XYZ file of C-alpha atoms in Angstrom:
579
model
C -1.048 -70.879 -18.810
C 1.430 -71.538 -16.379
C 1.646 -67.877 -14.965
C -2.423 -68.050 -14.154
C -2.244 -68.467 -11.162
C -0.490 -65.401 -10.125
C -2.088 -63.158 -11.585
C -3.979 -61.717 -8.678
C -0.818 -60.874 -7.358
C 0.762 -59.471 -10.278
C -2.451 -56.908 -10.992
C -1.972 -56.059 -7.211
C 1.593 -55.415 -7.385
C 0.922 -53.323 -10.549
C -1.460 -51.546 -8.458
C 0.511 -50.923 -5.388
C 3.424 -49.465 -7.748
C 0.657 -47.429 -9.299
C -0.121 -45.599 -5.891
C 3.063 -45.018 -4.786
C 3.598 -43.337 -7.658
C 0.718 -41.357 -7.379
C 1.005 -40.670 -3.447
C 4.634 -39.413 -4.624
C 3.365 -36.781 -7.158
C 0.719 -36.080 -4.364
C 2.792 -35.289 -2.259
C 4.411 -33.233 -4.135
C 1.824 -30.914 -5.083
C 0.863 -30.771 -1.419
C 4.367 -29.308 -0.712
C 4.118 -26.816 -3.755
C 0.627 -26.123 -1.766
C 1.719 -25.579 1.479
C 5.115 -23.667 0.183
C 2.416 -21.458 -0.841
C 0.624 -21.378 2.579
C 3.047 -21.983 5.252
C 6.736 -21.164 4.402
C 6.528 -18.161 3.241
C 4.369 -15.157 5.077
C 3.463 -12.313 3.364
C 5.771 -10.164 4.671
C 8.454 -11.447 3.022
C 6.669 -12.173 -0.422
C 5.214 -8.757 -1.123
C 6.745 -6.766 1.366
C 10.181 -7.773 0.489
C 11.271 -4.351 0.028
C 14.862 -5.258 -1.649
C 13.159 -4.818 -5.090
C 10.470 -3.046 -7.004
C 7.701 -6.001 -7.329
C 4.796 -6.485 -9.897
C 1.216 -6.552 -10.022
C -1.049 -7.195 -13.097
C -4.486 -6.226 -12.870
C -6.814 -8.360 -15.266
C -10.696 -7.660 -15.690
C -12.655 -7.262 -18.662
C -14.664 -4.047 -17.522
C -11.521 -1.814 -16.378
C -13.048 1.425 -18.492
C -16.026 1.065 -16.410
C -14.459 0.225 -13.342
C -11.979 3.692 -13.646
C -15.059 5.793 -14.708
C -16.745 4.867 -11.590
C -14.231 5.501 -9.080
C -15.101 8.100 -6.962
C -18.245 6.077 -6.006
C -15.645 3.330 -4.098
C -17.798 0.266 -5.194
C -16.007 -3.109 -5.557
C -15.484 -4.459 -9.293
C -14.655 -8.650 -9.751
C -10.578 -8.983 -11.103
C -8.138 -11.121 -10.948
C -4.539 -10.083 -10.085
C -0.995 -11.668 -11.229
C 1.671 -10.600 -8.359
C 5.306 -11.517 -8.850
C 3.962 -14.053 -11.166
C 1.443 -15.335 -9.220
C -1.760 -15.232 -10.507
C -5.422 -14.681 -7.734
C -8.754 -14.962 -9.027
C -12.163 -13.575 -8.449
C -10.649 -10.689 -5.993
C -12.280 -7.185 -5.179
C -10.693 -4.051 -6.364
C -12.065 -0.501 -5.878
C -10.571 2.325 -5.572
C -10.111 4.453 -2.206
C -8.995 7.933 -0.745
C -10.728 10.980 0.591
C -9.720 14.778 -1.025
C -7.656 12.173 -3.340
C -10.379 10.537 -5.481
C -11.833 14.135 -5.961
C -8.243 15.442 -6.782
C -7.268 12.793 -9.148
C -10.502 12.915 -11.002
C -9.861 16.320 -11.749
C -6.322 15.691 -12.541
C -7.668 13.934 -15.447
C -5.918 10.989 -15.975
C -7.233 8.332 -13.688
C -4.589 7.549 -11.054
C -6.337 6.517 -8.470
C -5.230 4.479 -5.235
C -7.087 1.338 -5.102
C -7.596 -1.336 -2.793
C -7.387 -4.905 -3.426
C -9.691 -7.137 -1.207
C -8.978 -10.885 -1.667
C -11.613 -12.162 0.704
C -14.371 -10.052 -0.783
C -15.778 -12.465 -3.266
C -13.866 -16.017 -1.885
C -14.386 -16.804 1.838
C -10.765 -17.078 3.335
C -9.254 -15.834 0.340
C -5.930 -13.835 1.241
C -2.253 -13.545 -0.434
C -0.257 -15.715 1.899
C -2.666 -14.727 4.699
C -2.896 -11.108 3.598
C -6.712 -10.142 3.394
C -6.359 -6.483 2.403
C -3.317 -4.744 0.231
C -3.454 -1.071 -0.518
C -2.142 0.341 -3.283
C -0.872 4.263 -2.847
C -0.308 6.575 -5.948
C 1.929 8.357 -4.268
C -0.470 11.832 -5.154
C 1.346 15.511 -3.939
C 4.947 13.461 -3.120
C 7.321 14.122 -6.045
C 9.941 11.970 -3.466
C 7.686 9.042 -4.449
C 8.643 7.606 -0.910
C 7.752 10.181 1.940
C 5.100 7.294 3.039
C 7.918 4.588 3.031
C 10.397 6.173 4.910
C 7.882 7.168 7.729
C 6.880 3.522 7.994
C 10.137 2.700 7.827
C 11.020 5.144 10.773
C 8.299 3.651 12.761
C 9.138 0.034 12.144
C 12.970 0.705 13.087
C 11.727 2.600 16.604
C 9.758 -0.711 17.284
C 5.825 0.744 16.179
C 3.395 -1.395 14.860
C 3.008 0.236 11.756
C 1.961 -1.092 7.956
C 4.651 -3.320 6.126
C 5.043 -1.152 2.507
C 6.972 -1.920 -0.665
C 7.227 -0.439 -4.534
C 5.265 -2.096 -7.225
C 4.685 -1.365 -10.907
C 0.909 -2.013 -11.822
C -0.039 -3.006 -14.630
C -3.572 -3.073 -16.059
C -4.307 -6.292 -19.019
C -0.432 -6.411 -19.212
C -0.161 -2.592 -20.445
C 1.986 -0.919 -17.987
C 0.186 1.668 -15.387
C 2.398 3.044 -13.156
C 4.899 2.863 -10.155
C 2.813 2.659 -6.666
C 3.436 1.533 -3.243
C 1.708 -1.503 -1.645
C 0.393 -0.707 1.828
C -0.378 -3.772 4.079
C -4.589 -2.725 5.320
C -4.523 -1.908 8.668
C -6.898 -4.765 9.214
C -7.356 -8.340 10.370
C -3.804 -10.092 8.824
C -2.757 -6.729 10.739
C -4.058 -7.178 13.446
C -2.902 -10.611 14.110
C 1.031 -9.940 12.580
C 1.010 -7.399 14.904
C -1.050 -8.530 18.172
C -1.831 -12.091 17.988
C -5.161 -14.219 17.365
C -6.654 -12.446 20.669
C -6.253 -9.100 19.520
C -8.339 -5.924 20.860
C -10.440 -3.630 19.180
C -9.038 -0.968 16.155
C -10.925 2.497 15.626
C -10.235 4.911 12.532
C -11.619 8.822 14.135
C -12.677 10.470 11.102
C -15.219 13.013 11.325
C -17.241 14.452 8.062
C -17.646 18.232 9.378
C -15.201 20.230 6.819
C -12.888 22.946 8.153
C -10.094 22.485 10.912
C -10.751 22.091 14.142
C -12.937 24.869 14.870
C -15.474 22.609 13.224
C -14.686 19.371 14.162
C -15.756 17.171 16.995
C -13.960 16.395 20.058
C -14.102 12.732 19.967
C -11.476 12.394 16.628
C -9.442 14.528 19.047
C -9.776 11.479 21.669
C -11.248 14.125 24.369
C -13.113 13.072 26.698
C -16.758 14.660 27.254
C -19.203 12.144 29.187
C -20.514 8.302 28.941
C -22.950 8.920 26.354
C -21.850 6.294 23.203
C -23.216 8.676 20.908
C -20.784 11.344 22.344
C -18.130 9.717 20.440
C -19.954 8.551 17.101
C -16.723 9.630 15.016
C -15.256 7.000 16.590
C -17.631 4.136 16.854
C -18.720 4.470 13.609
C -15.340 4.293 12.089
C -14.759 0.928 14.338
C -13.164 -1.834 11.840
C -13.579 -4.388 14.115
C -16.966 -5.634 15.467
C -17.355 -3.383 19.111
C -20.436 -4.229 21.383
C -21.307 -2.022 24.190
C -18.797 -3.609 26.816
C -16.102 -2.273 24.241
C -17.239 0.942 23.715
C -17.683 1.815 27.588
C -13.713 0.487 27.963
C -12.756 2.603 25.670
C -15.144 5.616 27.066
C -13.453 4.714 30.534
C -9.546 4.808 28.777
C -10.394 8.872 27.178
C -11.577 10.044 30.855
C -8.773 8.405 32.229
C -6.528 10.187 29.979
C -8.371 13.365 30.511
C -5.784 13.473 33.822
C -2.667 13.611 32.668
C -1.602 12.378 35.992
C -3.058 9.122 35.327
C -2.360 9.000 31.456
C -0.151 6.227 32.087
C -2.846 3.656 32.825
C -4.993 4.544 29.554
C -1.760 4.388 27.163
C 0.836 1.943 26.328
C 3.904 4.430 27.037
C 6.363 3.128 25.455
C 4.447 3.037 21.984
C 2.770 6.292 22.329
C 5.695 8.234 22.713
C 7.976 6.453 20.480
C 4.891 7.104 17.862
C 5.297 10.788 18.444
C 9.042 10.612 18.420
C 9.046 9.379 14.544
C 5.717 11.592 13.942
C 6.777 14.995 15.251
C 10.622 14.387 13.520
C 8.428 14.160 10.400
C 6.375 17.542 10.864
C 2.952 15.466 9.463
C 0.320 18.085 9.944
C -2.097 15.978 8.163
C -2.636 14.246 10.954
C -3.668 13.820 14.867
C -1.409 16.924 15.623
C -3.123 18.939 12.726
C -5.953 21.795 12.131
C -7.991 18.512 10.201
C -7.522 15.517 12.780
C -7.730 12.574 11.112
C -5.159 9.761 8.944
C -4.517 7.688 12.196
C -6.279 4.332 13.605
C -6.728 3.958 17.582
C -6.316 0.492 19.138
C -7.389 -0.726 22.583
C -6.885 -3.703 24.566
C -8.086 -4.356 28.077
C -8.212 -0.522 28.426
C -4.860 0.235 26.536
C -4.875 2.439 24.158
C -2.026 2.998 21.072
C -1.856 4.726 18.065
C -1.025 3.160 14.550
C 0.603 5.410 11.984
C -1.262 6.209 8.444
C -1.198 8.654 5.289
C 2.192 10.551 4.744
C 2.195 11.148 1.414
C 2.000 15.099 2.652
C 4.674 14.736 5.949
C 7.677 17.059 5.507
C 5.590 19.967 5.743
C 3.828 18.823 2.425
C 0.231 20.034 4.348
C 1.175 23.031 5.121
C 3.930 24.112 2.998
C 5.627 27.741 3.629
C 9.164 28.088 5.008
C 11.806 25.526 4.992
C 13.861 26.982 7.741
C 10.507 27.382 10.100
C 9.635 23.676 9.339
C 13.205 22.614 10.063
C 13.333 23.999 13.151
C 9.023 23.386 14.212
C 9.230 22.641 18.351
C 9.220 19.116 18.940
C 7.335 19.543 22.393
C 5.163 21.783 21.235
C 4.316 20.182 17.813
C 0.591 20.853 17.766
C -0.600 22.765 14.410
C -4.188 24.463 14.758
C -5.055 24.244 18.370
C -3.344 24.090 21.612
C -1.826 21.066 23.453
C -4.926 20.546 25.333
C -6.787 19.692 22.504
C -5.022 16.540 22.160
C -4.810 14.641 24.674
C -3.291 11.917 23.593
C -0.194 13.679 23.140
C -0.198 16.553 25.930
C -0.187 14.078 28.694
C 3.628 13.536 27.906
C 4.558 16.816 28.608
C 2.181 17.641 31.476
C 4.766 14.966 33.461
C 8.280 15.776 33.770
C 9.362 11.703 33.471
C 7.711 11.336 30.377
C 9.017 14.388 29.300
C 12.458 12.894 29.736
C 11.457 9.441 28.260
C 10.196 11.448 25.171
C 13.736 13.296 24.854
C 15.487 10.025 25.353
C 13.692 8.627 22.862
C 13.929 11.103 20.627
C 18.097 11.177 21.438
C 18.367 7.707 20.221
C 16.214 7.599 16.873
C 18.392 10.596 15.979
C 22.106 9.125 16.951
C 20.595 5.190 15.873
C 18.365 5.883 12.865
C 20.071 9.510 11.044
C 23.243 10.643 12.714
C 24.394 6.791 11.586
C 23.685 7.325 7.937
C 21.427 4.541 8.436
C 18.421 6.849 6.829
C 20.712 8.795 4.286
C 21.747 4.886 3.070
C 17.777 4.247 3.089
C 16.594 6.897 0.478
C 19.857 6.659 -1.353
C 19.017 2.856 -1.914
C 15.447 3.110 -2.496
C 15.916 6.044 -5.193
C 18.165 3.972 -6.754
C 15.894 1.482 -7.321
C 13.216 3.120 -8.352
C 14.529 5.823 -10.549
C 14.158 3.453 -13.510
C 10.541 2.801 -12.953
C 9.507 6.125 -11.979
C 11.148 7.646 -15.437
C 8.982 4.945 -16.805
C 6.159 5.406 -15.345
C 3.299 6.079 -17.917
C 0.841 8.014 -15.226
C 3.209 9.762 -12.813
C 1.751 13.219 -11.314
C 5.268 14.786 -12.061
C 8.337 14.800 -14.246
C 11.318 12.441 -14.015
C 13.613 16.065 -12.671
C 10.898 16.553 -9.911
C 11.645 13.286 -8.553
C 15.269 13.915 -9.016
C 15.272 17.130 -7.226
C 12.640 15.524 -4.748
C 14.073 12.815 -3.388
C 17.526 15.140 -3.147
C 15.689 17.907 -0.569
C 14.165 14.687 1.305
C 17.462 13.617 2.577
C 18.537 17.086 3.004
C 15.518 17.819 5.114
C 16.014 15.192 7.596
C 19.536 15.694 7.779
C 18.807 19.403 8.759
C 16.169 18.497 11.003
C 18.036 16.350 12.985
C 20.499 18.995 13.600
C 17.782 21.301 14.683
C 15.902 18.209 16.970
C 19.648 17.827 18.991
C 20.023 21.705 19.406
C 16.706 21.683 21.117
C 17.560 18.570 23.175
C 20.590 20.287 24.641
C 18.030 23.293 25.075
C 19.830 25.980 23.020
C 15.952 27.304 21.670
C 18.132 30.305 21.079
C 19.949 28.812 17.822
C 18.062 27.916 14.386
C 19.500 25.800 11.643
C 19.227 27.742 8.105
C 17.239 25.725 5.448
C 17.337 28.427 2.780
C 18.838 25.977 0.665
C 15.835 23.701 0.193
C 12.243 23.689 -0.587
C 9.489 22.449 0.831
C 7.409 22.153 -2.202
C 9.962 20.442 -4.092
C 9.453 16.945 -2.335
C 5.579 18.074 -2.740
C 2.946 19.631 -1.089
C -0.894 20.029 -0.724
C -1.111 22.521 -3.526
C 0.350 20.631 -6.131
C -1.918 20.434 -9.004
C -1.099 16.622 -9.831
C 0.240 18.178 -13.749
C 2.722 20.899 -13.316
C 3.531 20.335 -16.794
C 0.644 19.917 -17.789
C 1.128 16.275 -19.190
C -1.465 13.653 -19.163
C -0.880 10.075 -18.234
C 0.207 9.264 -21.391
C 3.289 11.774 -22.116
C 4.389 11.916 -18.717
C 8.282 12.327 -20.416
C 7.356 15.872 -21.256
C 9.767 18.071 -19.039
C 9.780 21.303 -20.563
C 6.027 22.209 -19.031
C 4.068 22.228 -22.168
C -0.174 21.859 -21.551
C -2.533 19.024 -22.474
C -3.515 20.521 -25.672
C 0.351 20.238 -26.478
C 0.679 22.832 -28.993
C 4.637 22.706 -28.890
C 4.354 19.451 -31.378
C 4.869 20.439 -34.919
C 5.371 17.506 -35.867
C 1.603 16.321 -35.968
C 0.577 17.839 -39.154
C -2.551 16.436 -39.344
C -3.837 18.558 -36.466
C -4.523 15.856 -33.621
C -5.325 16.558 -30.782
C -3.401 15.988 -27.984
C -5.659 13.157 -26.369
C -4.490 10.959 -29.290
C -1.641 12.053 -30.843
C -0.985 8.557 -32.431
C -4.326 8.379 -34.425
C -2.681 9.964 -38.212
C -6.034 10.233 -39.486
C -7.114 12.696 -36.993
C -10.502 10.746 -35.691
C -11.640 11.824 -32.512
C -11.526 8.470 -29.302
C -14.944 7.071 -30.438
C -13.417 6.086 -34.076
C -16.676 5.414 -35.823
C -15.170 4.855 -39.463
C -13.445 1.649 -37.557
C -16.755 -0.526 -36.876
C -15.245 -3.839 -38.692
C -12.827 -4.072 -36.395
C -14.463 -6.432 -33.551
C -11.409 -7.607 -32.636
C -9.346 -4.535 -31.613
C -6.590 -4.966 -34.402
C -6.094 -1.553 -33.702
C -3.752 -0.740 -31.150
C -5.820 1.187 -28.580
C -8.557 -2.207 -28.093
C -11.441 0.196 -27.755
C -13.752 -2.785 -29.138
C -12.389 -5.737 -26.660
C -14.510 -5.582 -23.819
C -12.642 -8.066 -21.847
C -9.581 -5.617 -21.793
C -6.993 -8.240 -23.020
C -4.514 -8.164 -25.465
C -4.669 -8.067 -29.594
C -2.177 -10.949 -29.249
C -3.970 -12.811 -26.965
C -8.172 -12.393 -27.099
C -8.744 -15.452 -26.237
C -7.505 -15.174 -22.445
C -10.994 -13.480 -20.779
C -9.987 -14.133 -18.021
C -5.909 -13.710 -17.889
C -5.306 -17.153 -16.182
C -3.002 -18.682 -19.007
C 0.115 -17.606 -17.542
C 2.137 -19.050 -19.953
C 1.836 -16.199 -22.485
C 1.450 -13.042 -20.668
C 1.990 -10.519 -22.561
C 5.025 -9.232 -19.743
C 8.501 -8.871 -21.581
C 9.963 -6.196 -19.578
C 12.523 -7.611 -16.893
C 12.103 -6.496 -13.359
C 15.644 -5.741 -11.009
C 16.396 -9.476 -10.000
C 16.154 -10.387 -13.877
C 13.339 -12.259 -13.625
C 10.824 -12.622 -16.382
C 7.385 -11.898 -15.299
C 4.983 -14.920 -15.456
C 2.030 -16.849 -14.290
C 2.078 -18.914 -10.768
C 4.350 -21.682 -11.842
C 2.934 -23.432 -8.354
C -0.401 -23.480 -9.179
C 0.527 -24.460 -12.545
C 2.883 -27.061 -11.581
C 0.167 -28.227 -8.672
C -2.487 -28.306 -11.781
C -0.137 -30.674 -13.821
C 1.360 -32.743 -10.962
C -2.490 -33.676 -10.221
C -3.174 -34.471 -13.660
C -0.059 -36.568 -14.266
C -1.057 -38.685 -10.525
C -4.533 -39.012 -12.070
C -3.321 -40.784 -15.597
C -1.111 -42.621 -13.645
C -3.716 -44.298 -12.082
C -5.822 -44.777 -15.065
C -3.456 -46.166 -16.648
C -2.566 -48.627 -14.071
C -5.801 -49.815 -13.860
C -6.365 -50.494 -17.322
C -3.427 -52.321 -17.114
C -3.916 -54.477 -14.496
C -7.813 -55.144 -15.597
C -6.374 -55.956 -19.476
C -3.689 -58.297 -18.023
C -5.914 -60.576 -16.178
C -8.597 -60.395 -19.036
C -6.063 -62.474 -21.322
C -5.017 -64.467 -18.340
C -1.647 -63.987 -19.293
């Protein structure tokens, strides 16, 4: 043929085309990669806090996982958030009094703690390792743990980014939370850089207040022994040797002198911390009878507190009188025990400078942060956008009314405790702002029983107070109980006349031991994002839905690869026939 003898050069050319093509498509999964793992941080994926976000727990074994709890052990899941779907991450669930509390609540809504580098080395969520998700247990404002972290983030703390998200467990909806950024490595580094120090959480196990309780969680210094201060160094969550432990002995007996305080602390940060955390009146806390819900950092001898836990600020630990709490001292803030007994806070007002920083301090988070509305505008906008979820919300502790009423006394407790904070800056301790109008237990409080109504997680909607057994329901002839009011026939949760069933036609899925869907049983695992089973639309509009990225990546890959397949069959078919 006359065309032989080009037709090297016409297979190369078809090759050359071929790989361009494919280098294009490659690159364009690498950008749909790296959009993933550079552009965006996770601060402003999850922690966006303009809108409520989503999270979709899927594992087979969630019955056993919930029954087990209160032990804290890790269970295998994968989790779908905003639409983005992570596999083969740790989930277990976490608290202290709160596991104990919610199992006795009865209906399973625990806080939990997602780990995404617990079964993948490196794994994160856009270099998150560690998210926290709060049930927001004794805090019928749903958002007393928001607004402090807010507070502290606005004064210029290093404090955990938060946001609202509605869990859902197999696509069946669970309940409105808040996502807490782990006060851990990503942390760390967000908040400190790569060379960061070393991060302590004091928690001692002795019961009681602090009568009982060791001096180390109260950061006193007693000698150089290391096992002097075990609370401490056992609770480190970052690897300590003994060069960091005896810097860290050294900061506590320099603060032990107030005079030299200043060389242990980082000033500004310590007393802007106990601005936002006395303003509060958190007595669940370092300034408590039970000292504990805070993490220590050091670096190079430095030492700073981090803000954590409270769900029970607003006098929620304590409860009593509105008026008292409104008005608590804020240089004398200390609640079971005297200043001495923490040091990390009395050193402030042993010196008459930092006294004076403290009060300035304290001058311009009121006039900046709540005389400005900026605050009022803050729980105003957040209630707003969560007042759909929360009266949707299939496992809340409380009614719909109580968050109403809630979130109302929240913003009328700060604003009255900000007058009551300027009267004793101008030292009038003479005059007392009236709170008679509020209480304390409305935005919740230590002794809430989790069911005031006595609703399980699945009537939540019940306002008028009726119990579990729900004996205010004529209309359930048949005599159900009130566990499962939708089963006509009256059988009891095991269902034994239902054995044929392997599938879990029936709506409850007892049977389906992978957890997912009637509609969808073949999904084990969840990862077919295409057909989740989400139709409800969260605030921007936005169907729910799998990782279109990783998706798109999957495909883009696939369509390179026949590309080049086909290009080579092509090219070695052309010069076969010699054409």
């Amino acid at each position: 043929m006359s065309t032989h003898k080009k037709i090297d050069g016409i297979c190369l050319a078809v090759l050359i085309v071929t790989i361009i093509i494919a280098l294009l498509f490659g690159n364009i999964v690498s950008g749909s990669i790296a959009k993933n793992n550079s552009n965006s941080t996770y601060e402003n994926k999850i922690f966006d806090t303009s809108k409520v976000h989503t999270i979709n727990v899927v594992m087979s074994n969630w019955e056993d996982f919930i029954s087990e709890c209160t032990n804290e052990e890790y269970y295998l899941c994968d989790v779908i958030i905003d639409g983005e779907s992570y596999q083969n991450v740790g989930i277990r669930a976490k608290g202290n009094t709160s596991l104990t509390q919610v199992e006795s609540y009865g209906n399973d809504r625990y806080s939990f703690k997602i780990e995404f580098d617990k079964y993948k080395d490196n794994g994160s969520y856009y270099g998150l390792d560690k998210l926290v998700l709060n049930n927001i247990i004794q805090d019928n404002t749903y958002m007393k743990d928001y607004i402090c972290y807010e507070m502290m983030r606005e004064t210029g703390i290093a404090s955990p980014l938060c946001s609202f998200v509605y869990i859902y467990v197999n696509g069946e909806e669970w309940g409105l939370y808040l996502a807490v950024e782990g006060i851990e490595e990503s942390f760390l580094e967000r908040n400190y850089g790569e060379n960061y120090g070393e991060l302590y959480k004091p928690e001692s196990d002795e019961p009681g207040g602090m009568d009982n309780q060791s001096s180390d969680v109260s950061l006193i210094y007693s000698d150089d022994d290391y096992d002097s201060y075990s609370n401490i160094f056992d609770n480190a969550k970052t690897d300590v040797d003994d060069e960091d432990k005896a810097r860290l002995i050294q900061a506590l007996e320099t603060l032990s002198s107030p005079e030299n305080a200043y060389m242990a602390v980082d000033v500004e940060q310590v007393i802007k911390y106990f601005v936002v955390h006395n303003f509060v009146c958190n007595f669940d806390s370092y300034t408590g009878s039970i000292i504990h819900n805070y993490y220590l950092y050091e670096q190079d001898g430095e030492l700073t507190m981090i803000p954590w836990d409270y769900n029970l600020a607003f006098g929620g630990f304590d409860g009593g009188n509105a008026t008292s709490l409104v008005n608590y001292s804020i240089d004398n803030p200390v609640s079971g025990g005297g200043m001495d007994t923490r040091p990390m806070l009395s050193w402030i007002f042993e010196n008459e400078e930092y006294t004076q920083l403290y009060h300035e301090y304290f001058k311009e988070f009121i006039e900046e942060y709540v005389n400005s509305g900026r605050l009022e505008n803050e729980i105003e906008r957040v209630t707003d956008m969560i007042s759909a979820y929360v009266k949707e919300d299939p496992t809340k502790f409380i009614t719909y009314e109580e968050f109403e009423v809630g979130s109302e006394t929240l913003e009328e407790f700060c604003r009255l405790r900000a007058e009551s904070v300027e009267i004793q800056l101008n030292g009038d301790t003479d005059k007392e702002i009236s709170a008679d109008n509020i209480n304390i237990s409305d935005m919740g409080s230590m002794n809430s029983d989790g069911k005031p109504e006595g609703q399980n997680g699945e009537m939540p909607e019940m306002p008028e107070g009726q119990k579990g057994e729900m004996p205010e329901m004529p209309e359930m002839p048949e005599g159900q109980k009130g566990e499962m009011p939708e089963m006509p026939e009256g059988q009891n949760g095991e269902m034994p006349e239902m054995p044929e069933m392997p599938e879990g036609q029936n709506g409850e899925m007892p049977e389906m031991p992978e957890g997912q869907k009637g509609e969808m049983p073949e999904m084990p695992g969840g990862q077919n994002g295409e057909m989740r089973e989400f139709t409800k639309e969260n605030n921007t509009g936005e169907k729910y839905s799998k990782d279109t990225g990783e998706n798109n990546s999957v495909m883009l890959l696939a369509a390179s690869g026949i590309i080049l397949v086909a290009g080579l069959i092509f090219a070695i078919v052309y010069k076969r026939k010699g054409y």
